[in-house]
XYZ file of C-alpha atoms in Angstrom:
621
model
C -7.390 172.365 83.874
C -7.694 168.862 82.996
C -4.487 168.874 81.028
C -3.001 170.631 83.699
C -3.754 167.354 86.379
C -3.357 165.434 83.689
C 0.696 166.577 83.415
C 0.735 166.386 86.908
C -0.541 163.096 87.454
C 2.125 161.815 84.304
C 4.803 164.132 86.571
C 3.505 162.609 89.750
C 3.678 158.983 88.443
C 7.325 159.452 86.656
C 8.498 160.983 90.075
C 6.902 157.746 92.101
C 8.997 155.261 89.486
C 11.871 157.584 89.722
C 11.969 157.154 93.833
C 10.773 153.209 93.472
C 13.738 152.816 91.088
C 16.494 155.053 93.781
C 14.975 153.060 96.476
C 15.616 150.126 94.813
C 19.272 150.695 93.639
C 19.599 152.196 97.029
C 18.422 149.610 99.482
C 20.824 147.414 101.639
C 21.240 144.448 100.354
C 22.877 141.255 102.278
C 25.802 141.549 100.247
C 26.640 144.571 101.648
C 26.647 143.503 105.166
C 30.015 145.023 105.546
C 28.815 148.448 105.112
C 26.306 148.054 108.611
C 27.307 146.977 111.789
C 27.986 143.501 112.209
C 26.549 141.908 115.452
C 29.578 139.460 117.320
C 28.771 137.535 120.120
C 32.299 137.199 121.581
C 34.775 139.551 123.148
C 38.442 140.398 124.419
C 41.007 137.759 122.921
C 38.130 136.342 121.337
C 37.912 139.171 119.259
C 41.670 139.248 118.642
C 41.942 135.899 117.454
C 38.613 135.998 114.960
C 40.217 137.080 111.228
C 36.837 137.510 109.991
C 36.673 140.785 113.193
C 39.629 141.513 113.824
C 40.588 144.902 113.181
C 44.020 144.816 115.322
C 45.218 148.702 116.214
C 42.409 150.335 113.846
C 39.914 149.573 116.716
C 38.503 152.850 118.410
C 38.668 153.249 121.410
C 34.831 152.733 122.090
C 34.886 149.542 120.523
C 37.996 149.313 122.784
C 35.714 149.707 125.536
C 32.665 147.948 124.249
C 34.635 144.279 123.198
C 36.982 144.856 126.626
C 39.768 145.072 123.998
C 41.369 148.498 126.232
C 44.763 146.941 127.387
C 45.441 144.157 125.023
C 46.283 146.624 122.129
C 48.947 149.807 121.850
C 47.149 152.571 122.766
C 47.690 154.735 119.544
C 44.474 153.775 117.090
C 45.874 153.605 113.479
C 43.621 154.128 110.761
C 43.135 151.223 108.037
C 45.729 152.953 105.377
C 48.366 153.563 108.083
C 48.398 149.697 109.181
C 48.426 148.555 105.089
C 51.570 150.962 104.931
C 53.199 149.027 107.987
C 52.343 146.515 106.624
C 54.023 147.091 103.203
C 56.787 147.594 104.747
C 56.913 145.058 106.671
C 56.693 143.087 103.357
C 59.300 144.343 101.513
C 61.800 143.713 104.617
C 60.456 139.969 105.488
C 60.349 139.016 101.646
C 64.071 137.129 101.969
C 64.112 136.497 105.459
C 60.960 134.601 104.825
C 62.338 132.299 102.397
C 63.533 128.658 103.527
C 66.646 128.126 101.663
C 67.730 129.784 98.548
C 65.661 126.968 96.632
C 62.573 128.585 97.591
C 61.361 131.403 95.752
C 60.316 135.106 96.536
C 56.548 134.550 95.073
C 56.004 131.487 97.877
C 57.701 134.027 100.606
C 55.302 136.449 99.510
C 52.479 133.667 99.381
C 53.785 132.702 103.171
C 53.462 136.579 104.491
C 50.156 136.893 102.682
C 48.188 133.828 103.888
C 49.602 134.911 107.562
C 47.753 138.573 107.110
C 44.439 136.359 105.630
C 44.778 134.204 109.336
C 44.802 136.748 111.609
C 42.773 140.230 110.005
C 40.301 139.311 106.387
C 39.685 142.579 105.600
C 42.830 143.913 105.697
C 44.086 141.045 103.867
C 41.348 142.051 101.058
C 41.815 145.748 101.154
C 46.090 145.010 100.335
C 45.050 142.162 98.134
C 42.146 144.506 96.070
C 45.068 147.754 96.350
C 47.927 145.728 94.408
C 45.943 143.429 92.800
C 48.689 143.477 89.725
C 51.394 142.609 92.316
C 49.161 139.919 93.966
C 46.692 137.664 92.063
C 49.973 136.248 90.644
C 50.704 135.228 94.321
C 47.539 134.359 95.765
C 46.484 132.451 92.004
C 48.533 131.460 89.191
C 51.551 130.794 88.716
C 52.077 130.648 92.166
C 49.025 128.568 93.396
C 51.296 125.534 91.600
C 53.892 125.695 94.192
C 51.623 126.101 96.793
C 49.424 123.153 95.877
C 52.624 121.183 95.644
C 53.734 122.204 99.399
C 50.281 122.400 100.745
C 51.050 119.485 103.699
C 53.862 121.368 104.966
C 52.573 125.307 104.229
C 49.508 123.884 106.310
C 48.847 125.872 109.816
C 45.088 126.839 110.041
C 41.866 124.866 108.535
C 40.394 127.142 105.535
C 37.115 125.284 103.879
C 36.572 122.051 104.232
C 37.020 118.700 103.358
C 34.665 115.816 102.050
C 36.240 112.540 101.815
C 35.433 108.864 100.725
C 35.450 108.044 104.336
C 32.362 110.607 104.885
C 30.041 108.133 102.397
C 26.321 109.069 104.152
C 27.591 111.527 106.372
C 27.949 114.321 104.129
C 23.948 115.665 104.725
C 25.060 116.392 108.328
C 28.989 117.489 107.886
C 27.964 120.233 105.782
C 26.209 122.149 108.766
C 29.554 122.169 110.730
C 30.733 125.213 108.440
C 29.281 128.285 110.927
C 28.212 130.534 108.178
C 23.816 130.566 107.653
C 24.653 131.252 104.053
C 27.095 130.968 101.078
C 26.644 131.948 97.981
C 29.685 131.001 96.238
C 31.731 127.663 96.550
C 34.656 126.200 94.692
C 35.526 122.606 94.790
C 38.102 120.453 93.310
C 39.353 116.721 93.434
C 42.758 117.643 93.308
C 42.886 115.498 90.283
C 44.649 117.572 88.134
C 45.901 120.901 89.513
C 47.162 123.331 86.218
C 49.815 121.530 85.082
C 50.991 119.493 87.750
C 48.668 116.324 87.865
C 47.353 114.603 90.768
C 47.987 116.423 94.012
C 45.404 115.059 95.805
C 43.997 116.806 99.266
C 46.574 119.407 98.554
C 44.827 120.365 95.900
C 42.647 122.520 97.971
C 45.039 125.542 97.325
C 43.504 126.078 94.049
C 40.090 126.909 95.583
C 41.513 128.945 98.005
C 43.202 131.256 95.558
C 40.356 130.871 93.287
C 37.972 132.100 95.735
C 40.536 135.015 96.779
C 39.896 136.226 93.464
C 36.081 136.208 93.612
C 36.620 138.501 96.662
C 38.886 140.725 95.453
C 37.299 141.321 91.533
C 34.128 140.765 92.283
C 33.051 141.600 95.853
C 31.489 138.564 96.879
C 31.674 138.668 100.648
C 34.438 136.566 102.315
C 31.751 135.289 105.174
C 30.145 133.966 102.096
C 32.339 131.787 99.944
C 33.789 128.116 100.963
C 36.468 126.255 99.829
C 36.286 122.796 98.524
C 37.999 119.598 98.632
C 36.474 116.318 97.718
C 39.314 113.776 98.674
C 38.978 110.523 96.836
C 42.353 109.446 97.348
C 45.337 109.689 95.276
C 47.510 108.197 92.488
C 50.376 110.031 93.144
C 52.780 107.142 94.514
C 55.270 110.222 96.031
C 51.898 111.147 98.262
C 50.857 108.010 99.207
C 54.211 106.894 100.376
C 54.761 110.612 102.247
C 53.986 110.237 106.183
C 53.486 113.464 106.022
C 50.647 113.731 103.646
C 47.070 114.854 104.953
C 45.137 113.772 103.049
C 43.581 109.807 102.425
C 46.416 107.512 101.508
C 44.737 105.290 98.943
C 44.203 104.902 95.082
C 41.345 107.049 93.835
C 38.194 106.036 93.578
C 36.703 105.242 89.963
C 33.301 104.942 88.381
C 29.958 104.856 89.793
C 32.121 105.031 93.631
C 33.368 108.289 92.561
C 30.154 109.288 91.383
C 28.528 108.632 94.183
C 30.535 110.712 96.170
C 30.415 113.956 94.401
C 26.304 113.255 94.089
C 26.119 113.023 97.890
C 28.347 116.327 98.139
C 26.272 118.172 95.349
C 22.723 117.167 97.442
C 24.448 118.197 100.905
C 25.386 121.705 99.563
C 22.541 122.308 97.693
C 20.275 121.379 100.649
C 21.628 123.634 102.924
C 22.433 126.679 100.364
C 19.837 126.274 97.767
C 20.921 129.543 96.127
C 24.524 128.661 96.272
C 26.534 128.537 93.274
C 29.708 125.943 92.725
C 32.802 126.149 90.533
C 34.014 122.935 89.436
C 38.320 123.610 88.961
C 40.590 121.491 88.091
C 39.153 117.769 87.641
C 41.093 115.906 85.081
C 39.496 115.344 81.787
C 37.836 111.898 82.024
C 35.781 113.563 84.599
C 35.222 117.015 83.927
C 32.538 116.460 80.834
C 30.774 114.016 82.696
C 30.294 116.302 85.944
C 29.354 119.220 84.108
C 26.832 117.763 81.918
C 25.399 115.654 84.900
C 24.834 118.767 87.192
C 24.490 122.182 84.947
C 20.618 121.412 83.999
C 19.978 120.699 87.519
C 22.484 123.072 89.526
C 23.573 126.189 89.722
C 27.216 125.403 88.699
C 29.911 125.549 86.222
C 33.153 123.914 85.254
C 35.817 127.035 84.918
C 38.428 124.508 83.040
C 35.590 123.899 80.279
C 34.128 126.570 80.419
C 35.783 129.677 82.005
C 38.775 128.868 79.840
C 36.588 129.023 76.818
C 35.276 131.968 77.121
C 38.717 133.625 78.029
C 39.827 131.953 74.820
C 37.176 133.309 72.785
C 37.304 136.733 74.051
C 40.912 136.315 72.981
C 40.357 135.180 69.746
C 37.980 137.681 68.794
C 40.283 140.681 70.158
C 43.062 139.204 67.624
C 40.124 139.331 64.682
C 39.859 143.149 65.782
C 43.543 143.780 66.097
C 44.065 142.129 62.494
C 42.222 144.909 61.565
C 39.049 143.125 60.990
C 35.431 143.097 62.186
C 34.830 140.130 64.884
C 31.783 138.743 62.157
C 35.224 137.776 60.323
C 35.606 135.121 62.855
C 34.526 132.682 61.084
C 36.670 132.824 58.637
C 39.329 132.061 60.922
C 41.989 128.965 60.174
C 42.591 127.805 63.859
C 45.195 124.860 64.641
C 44.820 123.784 68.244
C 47.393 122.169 69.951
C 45.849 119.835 73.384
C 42.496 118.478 73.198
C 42.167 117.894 77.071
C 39.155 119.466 79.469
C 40.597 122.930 78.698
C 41.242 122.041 74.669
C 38.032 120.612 73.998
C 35.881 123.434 75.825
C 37.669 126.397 74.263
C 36.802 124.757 70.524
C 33.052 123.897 71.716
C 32.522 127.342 72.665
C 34.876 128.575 69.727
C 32.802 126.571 67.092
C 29.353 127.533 68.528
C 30.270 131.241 68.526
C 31.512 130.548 64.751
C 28.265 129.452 63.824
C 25.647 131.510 65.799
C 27.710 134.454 63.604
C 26.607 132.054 60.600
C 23.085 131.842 61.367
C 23.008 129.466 64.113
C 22.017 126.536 62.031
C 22.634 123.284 61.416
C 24.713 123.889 58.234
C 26.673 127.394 60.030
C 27.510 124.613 62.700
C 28.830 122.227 60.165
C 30.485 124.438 58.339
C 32.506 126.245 61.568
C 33.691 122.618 62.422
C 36.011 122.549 59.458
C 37.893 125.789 60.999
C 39.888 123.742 63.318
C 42.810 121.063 63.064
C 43.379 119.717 66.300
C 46.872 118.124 67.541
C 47.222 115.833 70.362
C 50.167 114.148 72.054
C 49.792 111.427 68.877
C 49.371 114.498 66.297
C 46.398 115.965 63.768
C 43.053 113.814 65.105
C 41.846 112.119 62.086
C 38.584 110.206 61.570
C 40.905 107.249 61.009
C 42.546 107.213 64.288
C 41.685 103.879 66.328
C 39.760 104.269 69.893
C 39.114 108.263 69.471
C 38.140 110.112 72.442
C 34.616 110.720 71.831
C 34.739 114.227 72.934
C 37.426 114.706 70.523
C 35.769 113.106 68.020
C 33.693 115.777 66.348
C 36.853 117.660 65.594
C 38.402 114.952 63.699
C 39.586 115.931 60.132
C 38.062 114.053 57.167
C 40.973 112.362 55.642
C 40.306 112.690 51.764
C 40.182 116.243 52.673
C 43.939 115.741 54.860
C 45.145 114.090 51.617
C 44.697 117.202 49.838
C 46.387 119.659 51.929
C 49.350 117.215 52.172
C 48.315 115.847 55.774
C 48.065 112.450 57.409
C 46.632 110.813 60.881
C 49.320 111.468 63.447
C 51.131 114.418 61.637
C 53.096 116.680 64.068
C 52.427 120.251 65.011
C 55.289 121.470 63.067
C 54.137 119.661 59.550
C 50.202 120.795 60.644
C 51.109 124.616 60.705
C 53.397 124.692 58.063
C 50.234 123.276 55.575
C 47.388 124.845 57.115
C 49.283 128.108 57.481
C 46.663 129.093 60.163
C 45.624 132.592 61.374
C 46.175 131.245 64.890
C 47.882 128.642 66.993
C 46.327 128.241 69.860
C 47.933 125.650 73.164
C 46.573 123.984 75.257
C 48.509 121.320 76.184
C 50.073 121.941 79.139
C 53.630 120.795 77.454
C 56.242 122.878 78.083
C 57.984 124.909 75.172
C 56.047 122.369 72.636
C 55.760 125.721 70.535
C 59.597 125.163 69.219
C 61.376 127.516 67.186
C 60.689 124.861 63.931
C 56.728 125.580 64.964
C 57.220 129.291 65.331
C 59.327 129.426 62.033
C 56.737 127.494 60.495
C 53.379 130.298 61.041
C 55.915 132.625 59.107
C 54.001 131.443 56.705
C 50.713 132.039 57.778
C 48.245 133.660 55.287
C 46.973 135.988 58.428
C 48.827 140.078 57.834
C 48.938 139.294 62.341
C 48.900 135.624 62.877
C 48.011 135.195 66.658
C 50.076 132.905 69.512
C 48.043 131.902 72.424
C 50.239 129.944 74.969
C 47.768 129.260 77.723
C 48.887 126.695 79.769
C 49.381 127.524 83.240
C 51.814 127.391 85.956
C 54.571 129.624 83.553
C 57.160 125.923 83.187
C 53.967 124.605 80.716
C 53.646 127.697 78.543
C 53.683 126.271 75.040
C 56.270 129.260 74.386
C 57.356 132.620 76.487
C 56.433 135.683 74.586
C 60.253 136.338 74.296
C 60.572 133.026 71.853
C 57.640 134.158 70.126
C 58.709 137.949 69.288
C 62.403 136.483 68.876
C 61.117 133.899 66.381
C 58.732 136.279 64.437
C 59.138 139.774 65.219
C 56.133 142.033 66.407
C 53.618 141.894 63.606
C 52.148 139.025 66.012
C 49.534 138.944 68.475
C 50.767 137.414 71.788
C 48.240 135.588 74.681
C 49.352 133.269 77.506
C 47.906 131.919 80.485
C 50.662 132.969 83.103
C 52.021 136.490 82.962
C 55.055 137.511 80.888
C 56.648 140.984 80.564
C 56.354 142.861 77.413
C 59.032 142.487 74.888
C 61.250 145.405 74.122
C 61.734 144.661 70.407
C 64.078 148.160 70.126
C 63.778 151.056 67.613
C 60.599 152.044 70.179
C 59.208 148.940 69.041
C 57.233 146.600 72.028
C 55.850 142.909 71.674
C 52.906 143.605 74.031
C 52.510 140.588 75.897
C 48.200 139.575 76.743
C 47.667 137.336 79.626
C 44.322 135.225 78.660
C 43.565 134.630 82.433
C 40.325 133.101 83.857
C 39.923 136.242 86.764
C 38.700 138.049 83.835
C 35.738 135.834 83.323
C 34.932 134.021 86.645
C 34.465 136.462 88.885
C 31.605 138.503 86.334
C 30.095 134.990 85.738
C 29.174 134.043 89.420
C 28.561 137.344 90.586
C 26.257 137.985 87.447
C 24.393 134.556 88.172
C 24.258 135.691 91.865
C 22.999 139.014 91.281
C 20.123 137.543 88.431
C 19.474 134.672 90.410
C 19.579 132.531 87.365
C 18.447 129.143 87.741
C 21.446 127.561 86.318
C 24.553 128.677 84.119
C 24.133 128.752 80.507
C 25.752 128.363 77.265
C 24.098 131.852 76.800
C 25.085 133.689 79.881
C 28.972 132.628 79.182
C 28.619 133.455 75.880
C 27.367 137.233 76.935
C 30.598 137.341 78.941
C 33.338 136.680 76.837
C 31.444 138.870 74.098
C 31.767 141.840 76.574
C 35.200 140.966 77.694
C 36.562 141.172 74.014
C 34.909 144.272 73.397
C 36.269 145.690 76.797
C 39.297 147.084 74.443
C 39.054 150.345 72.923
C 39.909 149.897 69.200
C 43.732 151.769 69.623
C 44.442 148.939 71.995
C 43.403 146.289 69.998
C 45.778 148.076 67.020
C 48.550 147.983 68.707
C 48.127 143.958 69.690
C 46.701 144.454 73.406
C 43.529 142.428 73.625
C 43.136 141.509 77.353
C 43.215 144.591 79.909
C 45.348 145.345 82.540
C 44.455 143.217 85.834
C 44.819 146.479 87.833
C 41.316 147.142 85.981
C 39.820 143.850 87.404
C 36.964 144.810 89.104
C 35.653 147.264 86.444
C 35.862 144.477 84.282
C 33.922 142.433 86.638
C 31.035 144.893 86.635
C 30.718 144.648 83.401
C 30.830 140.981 82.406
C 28.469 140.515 85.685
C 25.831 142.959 84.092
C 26.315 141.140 80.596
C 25.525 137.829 82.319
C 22.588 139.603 84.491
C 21.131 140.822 80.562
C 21.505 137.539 79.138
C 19.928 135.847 81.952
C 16.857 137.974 82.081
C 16.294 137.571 77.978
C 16.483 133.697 78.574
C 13.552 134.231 81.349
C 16.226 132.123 83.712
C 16.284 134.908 86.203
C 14.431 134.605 89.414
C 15.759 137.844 91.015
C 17.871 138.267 94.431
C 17.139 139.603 97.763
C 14.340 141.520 97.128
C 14.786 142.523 93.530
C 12.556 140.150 91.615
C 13.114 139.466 88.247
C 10.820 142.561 86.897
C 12.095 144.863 88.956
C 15.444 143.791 86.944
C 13.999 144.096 83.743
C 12.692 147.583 84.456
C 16.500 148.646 85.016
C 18.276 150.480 82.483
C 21.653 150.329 81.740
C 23.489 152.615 83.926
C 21.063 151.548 87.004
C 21.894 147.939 85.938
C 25.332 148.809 86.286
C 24.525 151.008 89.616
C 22.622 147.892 90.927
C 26.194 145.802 90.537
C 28.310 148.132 91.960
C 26.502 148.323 94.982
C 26.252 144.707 95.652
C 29.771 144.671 95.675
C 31.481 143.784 98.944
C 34.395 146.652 99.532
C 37.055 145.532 102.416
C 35.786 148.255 105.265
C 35.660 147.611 109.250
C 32.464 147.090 110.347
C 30.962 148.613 113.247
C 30.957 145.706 116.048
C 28.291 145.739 118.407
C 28.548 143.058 121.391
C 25.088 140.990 122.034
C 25.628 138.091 124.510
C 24.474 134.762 122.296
């Protein structure tokens, strides 16, 4: 008998953790706000004219009633997949019409079409945007982003995000309760400093956290009501903007040193006193001050630099997917000859994150991380970085070749990329350098003779006019036994005889979106080297082992957020084993830890925002 109520008790307890853990996976969390009925305290053309509500012919007829909507809409209600269709088509017809000359090109009359869904209905604008994702991050993101950015003062019609200027100096504190929404968890800001490619853009540079925060939507649910876009405008040195009349933004030579400084310190404290739990994406600051941000805020913040550090992780996901598709196990990393063309933000993050993966595969010592510096040749726009170059950039500097040992492969300071490859005869070359077709057909003719069986080409500069090489050059050049990567999409390369030069695009979405949805979801304290690390491990073992084989290493973006639940669970892990977690809404930090793997992976999914109509319900404010 005792044994018997001793079973049952064990049965009775398992059953009470089984419920605690269903109620837990189970219970509505703020994320999923759009899933309940959403409370509005405005009606009729109100309604009609709020994107964030607005549900244009799919509302019911109650609602009809309810918001006095009966009257301003057709009478026939269509349902959310019958309006997408119309508006499909729609697309397809207004694509060239749209267009403003024969100089401007199909992706910004897409752009155009798109951003006028986003001002008048959100959630359909997510729902097409999350359906044809392939079709569409390309629009909304990169390449096209670069054309946008570069048209922003004359694509402008309605606010999105805001804007802190040099002019705001002590008024920051209270600007940043004019934005109407209680909380955000997500925001990204730039100084339009240096968009992609393109250099200073200035206040126009706001385009980039617009698209960037599109994604974060679309791959990794956060909720629309709940992100903000950035722009910090510090002025300009782009003589074209400060002579335009038609500019928007502050028409005066950017701010320097401790001035500029002090401005992004005052916009840090505003943000972070309003939304302690918010978490901000640096993008596209130009070199000199992209270091010095991210090492003066990450110990302190909840934030992250997505050049530095995004990029790097993309990068090394990429490099160890071309370890696996040589054949080899990723612990052969290490072993690795890597010649790196840039050593910008981008440049120099991808080969701190490269080298400290390299050694923590060594033993994660001080003689592993010696020993994985001397992996890497680096080439600048003066050539190979030697310790005898004059006024080195300091951040460069630990990558600078020892030039005894330069003597002895036949090297000297200064040597170009073409004479670096053809002596190193690296396993990959890897750009970041945002120059244009610098990959020439001498460079490409010189990895022929690489001692890798698959050398590797990663061409990551982004918009697609900076690619370091299009994959065509690259297959053309050196047939398919290579692994291709770039930053901007290309199409596949039909090589003939049935043969095809799979083409990888190593882009950020892949990495981003897990990473701040992860630390959102964990509640991590701050962003570390740790959590990113987790991510791009996951991401490059995302690929089943025939992929790899036959040289695909990234995934298909249609498969975006899958991959987002994924590298968001990997960051939650890592960020519970490094005690940083604090837990979210309700789910403290144990309760996280209790989780296994598939509820872990439960628990993301349903913190996911999905694009679905709310239920409105009127309450007079």
């Amino acid at each position: 008998m005792a044994m018997l109520l001793k079973h049952v008790r064990a049965s009775s307890s398992l059953l009470k953790q089984h419920v605690t853990r269903a109620h837990l996976l189970s219970r509505p969390f703020t994320t999923t706000e759009g899933h309940r009925p959403s409370i509005v305290h405005k009606r009729s053309l109100d309604i009609l004219h709020d994107p964030w509500f607005n549900k244009g012919t799919a509302f019911s007829m109650t609602e009809r009633d309810r918001l006095d909507l009966r009257g301003l809409l057709p009478p026939n209600v269509m349902s959310p997949d019958l309006q997408i269709e119309r508006f499909m088509v729609d697309l397809k017809r207004l694509e060239v019409q749209a267009r403003d000359g024969p100089s401007d090109p199909n992706a910004l009359a897409k752009w155009r079409i798109l951003n006028r869904l986003h001002d008048r209905n959100e959630t359909m604008y997510y729902k097409v945007l999350i359906a044809k994702i392939e079709e569409y991050a390309p629009v909304v993101y990169t390449p096209t982003v670069g054309l946008v950015c570069q048209n922003y003062s004359g694509l402008f019609r309605r606010p999105r995000g805001m804007y802190f200027s040099a002019e705001d100096r002590g008024e920051m504190m209270s600007m940043v309760y004019n934005w109407p929404a209680e909380q955000v968890d997500m925001i990204v800001v730039t100084d339009g400093s240096r968009i992609l490619g393109l250099g200073d853009l200035g206040v126009q540079g706001i385009g980039i956290a617009i698209g960037k925060l599109d994604l974060y939507v679309a791959a990794a649910g956060i909720n629309p009501q709940r992100v903000l876009p950035v722009m910090i405008d510090v002025g300009t040195n782009n003589e074209k903007l400060l002579e335009d009349p038609l500019y928007l933004g502050l028409q005066q030579h950017r701010l320097d040193g401790d001035d500029y400084l002090a401005v992004v310190d005052e916009f840090m404290e505003a943000v972070f006193t309003r939304w302690p739990n918010v978490i901000v994406q640096f993008e596209d600051f130009q070199s000199k001050w992209a270091f010095k941000l991210l090492q003066r805020y990450r110990n302190t913040y909840r934030m992250f630099n997505d050049d530095v550090q995004g990029t790097a992780g993309v990068a090394i996901a990429g490099l160890l997917g071309a370890v696996r598709a040589q054949g080899r196990p990723m612990i052969d990393f290490p072993k690795q000859k890597i010649v790196v063309a840039g050593a910008g933000s981008a440049g120099i993050g991808v080969l701190n994150a490269a080298r400290k993966t390299m050694a923590r595969m060594l033993g994660n010592n001080e003689i592993a991380f010696k020993s994985a510096k001397s992996q890497f040749w680096v080439v600048d726009a003066k050539g190979l970085i030697s310790e005898g170059r004059e006024n080195i950039d300091p951040d460069a500097l630990p990558f600078a070749r020892n030039l005894k040992e330069m003597e002895r492969q036949g090297l000297r300071e200064g040597a170009s990329l073409e004479e670096v490859v053809k002596q190193v005869k690296p396993d990959v070359l890897l750009g970041l350098s945002a120059v244009g077709g610098l990959f020439s057909k001498e460079v490409l003719e010189a990895l022929k003779d690489s001692t890798s069986t698959r050398p590797a080409i990663f061409a990551m500069s982004n918009p697609t006019k900076n690619a370091e090489c299009t994959a065509e050059e690259a297959f053309s050049v050196l047939g398919d036994n290579i692994i291709f990567a770039s930053g901007s999409p290309f199409s596949n390369v039909d090589l003939g005889n049935g043969h095809i030069g799979h083409c990888n695009q190593g882009n950020n979405m892949y990495l981003f979106p897990g990473i701040g949805l992860g630390t959102l979801l964990s509640g991590a304290s701050i962003i570390s080297d740790g959590m990113l690390q987790a991510a791009a491990e996951r991401l490059a073992t995302y690929m089943s082992e025939e992929e790899v084989l036959k040289g695909i290493i990234f995934p298909s973006t249609s498969r975006i957020r899958d991959i987002t639940e994924k590298v968001a669970a990997a960051v939650i892990k890592e960020a519970l084993e490094e005690d940083l977690a604090e837990g979210y809404h309700g789910m403290d930090a144990r309760e996280l830890k209790k989780l296994s793997e598939d509820e872990l992976a439960e628990y993301v999914k349903n913190n996911m925002w999905n694009p679905e109509y709310p239920t409105l319900v009127y309450r007079k404010e």
